[in-house]
XYZ file of C-alpha atoms in Angstrom:
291
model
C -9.951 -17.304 -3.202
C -6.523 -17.067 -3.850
C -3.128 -18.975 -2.287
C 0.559 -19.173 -2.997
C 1.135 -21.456 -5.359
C 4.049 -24.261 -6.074
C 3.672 -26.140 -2.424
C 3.476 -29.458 -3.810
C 0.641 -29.552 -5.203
C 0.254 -31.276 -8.832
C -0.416 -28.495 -11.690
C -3.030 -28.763 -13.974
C -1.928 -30.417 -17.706
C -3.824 -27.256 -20.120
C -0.780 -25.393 -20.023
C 2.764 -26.565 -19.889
C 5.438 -24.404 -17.062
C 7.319 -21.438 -18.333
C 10.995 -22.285 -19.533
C 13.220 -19.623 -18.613
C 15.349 -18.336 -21.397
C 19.158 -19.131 -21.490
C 19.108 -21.073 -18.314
C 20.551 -24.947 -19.065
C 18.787 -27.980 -17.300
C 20.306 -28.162 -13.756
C 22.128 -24.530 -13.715
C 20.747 -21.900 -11.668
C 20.505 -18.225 -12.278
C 21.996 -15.873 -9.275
C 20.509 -12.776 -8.605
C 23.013 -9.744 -8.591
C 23.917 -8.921 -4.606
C 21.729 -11.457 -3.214
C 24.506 -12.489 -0.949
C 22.809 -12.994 3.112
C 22.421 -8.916 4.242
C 20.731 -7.889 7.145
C 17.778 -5.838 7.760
C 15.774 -4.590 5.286
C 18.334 -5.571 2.429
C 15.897 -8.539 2.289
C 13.376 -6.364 0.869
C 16.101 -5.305 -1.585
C 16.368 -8.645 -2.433
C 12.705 -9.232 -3.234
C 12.461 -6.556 -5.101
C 15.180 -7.794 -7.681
C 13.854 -11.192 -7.828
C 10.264 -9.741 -8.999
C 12.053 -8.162 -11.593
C 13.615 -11.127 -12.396
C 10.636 -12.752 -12.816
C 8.926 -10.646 -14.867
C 11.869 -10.199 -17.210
C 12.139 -13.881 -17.640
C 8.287 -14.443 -17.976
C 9.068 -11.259 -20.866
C 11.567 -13.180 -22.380
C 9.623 -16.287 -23.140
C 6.804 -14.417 -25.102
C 4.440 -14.382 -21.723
C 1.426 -12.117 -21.346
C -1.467 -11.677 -19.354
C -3.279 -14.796 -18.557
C 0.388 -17.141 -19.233
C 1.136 -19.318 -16.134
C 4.144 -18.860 -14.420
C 6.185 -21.816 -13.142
C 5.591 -23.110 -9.459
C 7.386 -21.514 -6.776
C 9.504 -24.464 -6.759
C 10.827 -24.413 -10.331
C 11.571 -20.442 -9.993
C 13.436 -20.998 -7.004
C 15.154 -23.929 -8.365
C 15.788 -21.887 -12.155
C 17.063 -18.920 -10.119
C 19.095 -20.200 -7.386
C 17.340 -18.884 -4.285
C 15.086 -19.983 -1.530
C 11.627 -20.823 -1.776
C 10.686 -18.392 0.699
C 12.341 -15.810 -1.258
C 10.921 -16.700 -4.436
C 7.089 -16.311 -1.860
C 8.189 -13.051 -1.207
C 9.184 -12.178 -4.598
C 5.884 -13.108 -5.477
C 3.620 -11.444 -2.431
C 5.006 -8.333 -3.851
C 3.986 -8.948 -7.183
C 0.858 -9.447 -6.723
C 0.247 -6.809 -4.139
C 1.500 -4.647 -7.242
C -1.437 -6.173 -9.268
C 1.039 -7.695 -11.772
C -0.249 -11.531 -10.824
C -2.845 -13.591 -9.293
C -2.678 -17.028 -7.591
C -5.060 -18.898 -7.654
C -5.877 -22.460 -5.335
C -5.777 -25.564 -7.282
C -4.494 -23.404 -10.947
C -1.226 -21.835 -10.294
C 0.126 -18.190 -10.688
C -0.718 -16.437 -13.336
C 0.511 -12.733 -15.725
C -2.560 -10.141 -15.116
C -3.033 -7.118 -16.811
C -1.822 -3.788 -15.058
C -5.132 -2.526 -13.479
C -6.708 0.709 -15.094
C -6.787 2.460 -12.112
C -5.198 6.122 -10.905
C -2.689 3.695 -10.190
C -0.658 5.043 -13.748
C -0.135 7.954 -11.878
C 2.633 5.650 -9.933
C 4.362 3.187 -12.440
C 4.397 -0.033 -10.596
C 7.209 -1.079 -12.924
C 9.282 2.267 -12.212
C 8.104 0.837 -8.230
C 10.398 -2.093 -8.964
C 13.738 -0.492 -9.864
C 15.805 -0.711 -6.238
C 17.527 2.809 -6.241
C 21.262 2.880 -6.598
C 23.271 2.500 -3.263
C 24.105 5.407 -1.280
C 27.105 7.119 -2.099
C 28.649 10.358 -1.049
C 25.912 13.436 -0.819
C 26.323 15.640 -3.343
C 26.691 19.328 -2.479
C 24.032 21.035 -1.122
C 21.623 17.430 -1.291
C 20.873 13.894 -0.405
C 22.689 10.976 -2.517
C 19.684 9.180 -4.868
C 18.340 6.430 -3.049
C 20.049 6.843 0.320
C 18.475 6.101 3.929
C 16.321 8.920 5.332
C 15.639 9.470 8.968
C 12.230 8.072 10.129
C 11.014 10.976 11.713
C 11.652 13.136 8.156
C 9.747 10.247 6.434
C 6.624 10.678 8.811
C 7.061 14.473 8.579
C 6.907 14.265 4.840
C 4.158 11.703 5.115
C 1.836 14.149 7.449
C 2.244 16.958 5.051
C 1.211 14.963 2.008
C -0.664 12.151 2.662
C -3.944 13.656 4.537
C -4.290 16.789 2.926
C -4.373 14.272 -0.094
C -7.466 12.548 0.548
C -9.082 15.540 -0.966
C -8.173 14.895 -3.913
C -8.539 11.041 -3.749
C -12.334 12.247 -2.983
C -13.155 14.029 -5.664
C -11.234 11.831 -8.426
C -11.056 8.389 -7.414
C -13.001 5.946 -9.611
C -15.184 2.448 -9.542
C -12.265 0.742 -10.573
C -9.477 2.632 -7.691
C -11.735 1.829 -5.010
C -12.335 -2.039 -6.117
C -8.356 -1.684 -6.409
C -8.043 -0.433 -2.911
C -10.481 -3.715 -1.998
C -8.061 -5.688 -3.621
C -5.097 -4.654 -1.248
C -6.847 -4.446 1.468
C -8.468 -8.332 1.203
C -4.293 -8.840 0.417
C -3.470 -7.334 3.993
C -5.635 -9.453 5.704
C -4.501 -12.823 4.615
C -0.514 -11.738 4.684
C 1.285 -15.019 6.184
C 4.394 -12.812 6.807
C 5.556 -9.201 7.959
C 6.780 -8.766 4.151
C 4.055 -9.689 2.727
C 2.033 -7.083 4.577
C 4.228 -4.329 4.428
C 3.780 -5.082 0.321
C 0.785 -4.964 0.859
C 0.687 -2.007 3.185
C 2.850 -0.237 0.678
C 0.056 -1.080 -2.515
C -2.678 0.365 -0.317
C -1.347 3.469 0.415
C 0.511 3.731 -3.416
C -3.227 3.051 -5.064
C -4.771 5.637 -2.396
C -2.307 8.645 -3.549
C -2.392 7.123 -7.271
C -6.537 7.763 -7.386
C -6.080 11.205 -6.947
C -5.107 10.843 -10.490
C -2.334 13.982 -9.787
C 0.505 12.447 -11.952
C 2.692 15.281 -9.860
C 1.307 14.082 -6.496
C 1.959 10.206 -7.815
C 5.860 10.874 -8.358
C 5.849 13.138 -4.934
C 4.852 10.130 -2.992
C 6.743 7.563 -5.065
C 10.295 9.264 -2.943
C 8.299 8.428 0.034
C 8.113 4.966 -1.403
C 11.510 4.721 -1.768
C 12.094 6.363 1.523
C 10.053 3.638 2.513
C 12.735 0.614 1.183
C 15.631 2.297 2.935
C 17.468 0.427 5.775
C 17.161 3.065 8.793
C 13.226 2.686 8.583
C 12.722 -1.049 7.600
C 14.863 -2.226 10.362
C 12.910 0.449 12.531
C 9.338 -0.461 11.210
C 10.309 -4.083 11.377
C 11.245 -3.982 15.631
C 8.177 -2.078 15.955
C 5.834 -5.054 14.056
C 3.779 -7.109 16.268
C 0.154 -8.995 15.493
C -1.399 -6.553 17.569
C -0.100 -3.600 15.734
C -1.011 -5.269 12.086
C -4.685 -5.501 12.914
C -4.696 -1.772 14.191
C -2.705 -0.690 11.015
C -5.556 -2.611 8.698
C -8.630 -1.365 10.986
C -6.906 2.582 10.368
C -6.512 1.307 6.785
C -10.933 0.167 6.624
C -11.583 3.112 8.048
C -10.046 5.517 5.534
C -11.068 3.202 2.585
C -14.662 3.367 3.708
C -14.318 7.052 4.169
C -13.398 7.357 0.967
C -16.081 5.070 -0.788
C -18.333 7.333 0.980
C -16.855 10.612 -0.498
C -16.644 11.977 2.867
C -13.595 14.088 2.673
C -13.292 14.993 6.411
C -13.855 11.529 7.422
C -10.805 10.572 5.311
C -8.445 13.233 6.119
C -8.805 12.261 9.360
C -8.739 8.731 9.680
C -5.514 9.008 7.539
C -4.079 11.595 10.077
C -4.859 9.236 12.790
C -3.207 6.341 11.036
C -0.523 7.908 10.668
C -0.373 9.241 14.092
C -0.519 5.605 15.116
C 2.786 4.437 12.942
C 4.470 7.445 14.482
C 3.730 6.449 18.459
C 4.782 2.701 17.311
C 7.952 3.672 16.105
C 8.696 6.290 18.676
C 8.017 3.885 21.582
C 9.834 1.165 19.716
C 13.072 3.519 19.226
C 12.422 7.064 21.281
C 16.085 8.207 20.180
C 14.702 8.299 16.203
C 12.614 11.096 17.350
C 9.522 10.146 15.589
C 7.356 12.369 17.482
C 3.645 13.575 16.523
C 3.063 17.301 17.442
């Protein structure tokens, strides 16, 4: 059983705190743009601060097993909110990069050896450049897409891919999928499922074990961080929604334990048929429309 960690609570004496590199006693390190934006800019945010936390955990010599500091010292050693620093760290671990654990703290894991190579979580990290002017004949790198291209894209690719995920997934993709999913349920926040969310569906494309299909779907991903359909996914959340979104996500999990490919392609064509009528009622003008 696992918790966030740094909530008061005393740590244990076998291993002394991370000390962050280059930061003096009482100074605090800013993240670059981390000034208040609205939106989905706060998912922006997080995704700099886990790579600030890494980089400073690489720094000091940390590996796998090292202890990083509590929630409260990172937030204090980096200058932002504890809440940030939780969501900094939700994300982390949904990319299997830490654990927490009750009563011992948060702690460097290895990078699982699943089909998950096939999308580099630390390539997942990077927060594409901001939009700019299109070039000719193209989108700009890393600007906004419309949600209902996003869905479109994610119809084509994503249940034709179970397939695949069928016939190649491993022991040790399937136990990863497990992992994210038993992360989904016990999300205390909307971003900490939709890291989750995002891990599930990242680990299911990775296990087809298609490096080609992997970097395909890793543009969805960062379709997926753009502004236009966080602030859209974000007015469609709700509690009721969540539970259907990880009952879609058992179903195509199980189908895919059982190496029943039609089972999978369609519960993953019915999930996604779900997002689609959320969004669409939420906003009808985005045109997210399932035909």
């Amino acid at each position: 059983m696992r918790t966030a960690v740094g909530a008061g609570e005393a740590e244990p004496s076998r291993q002394a705190d991370l000390a962050w590199p280059d930061t003096p006693a009482g100074s605090s390190r800013v993240i670059p743009g981390s000034s208040p934006r609205a939106g989905t800019m706060h998912a922006e945010r997080g995704l700099r601060l886990a790579e600030l936390i890494l980089s400073g955990a690489r720094q000091a010599g940390q590996g796998p097993g090292s202890r990083l500091p509590t929630e409260r010292q990172l937030a204090a050693d980096l200058g932002v909110t504890r809440s940030s620093v939780r969501h900094a760290l939700a994300m982390l671990e949904a990319q299997g990069r830490i654990s927490r654990e009750v009563g011992r703290g948060t702690f460097l894991r290895d990078a699982p050896r699943t089909g998950a190579d096939a999308v580099p979580a630390a390539d997942s990290l990077a927060v594409p450049a901001a939009a700019g002017p299109a070039p000719a004949g193209g989108q700009a790198p890393g600007a906004d897409f419309a949600p209902a291209d996003v869905m479109t894209v994610r119809r084509l690719l994503e249940p034709p891919a179970m397939s695949l995920v069928v016939a190649w997934a491993t022991a040790a993709d399937l136990d990863e999928m497990d992992r994210c999913l038993a992360g989904g349920d016990r999300a205390a926040s909307y971003e900490e499922f939709e890291s989750w969310d995002l891990a599930l569906h990242r680990c299911i494309m990775a296990a087809s074990h298609s490096p080609l299909l992997g970097a395909l779907y890793q543009a969805i991903e960062t379709a997926r961080h753009g502004q236009v359909w966080g602030d859209l996914k974000r007015r469609s959340a709700s509690l009721e929604h969540r539970e259907q979104y990880q009952g879609d996500h058992r179903a195509i999990v199980s189908a895919l334990r059982a190496r029943d490919s039609a089972r999978a392609v369609e519960a993953m064509r019915l999930h996604l048929a779900r997002v689609s009528d959320h969004l669409n009622a939420t906003d009808p003008a985005a045109g997210v429309i399932w035909r």
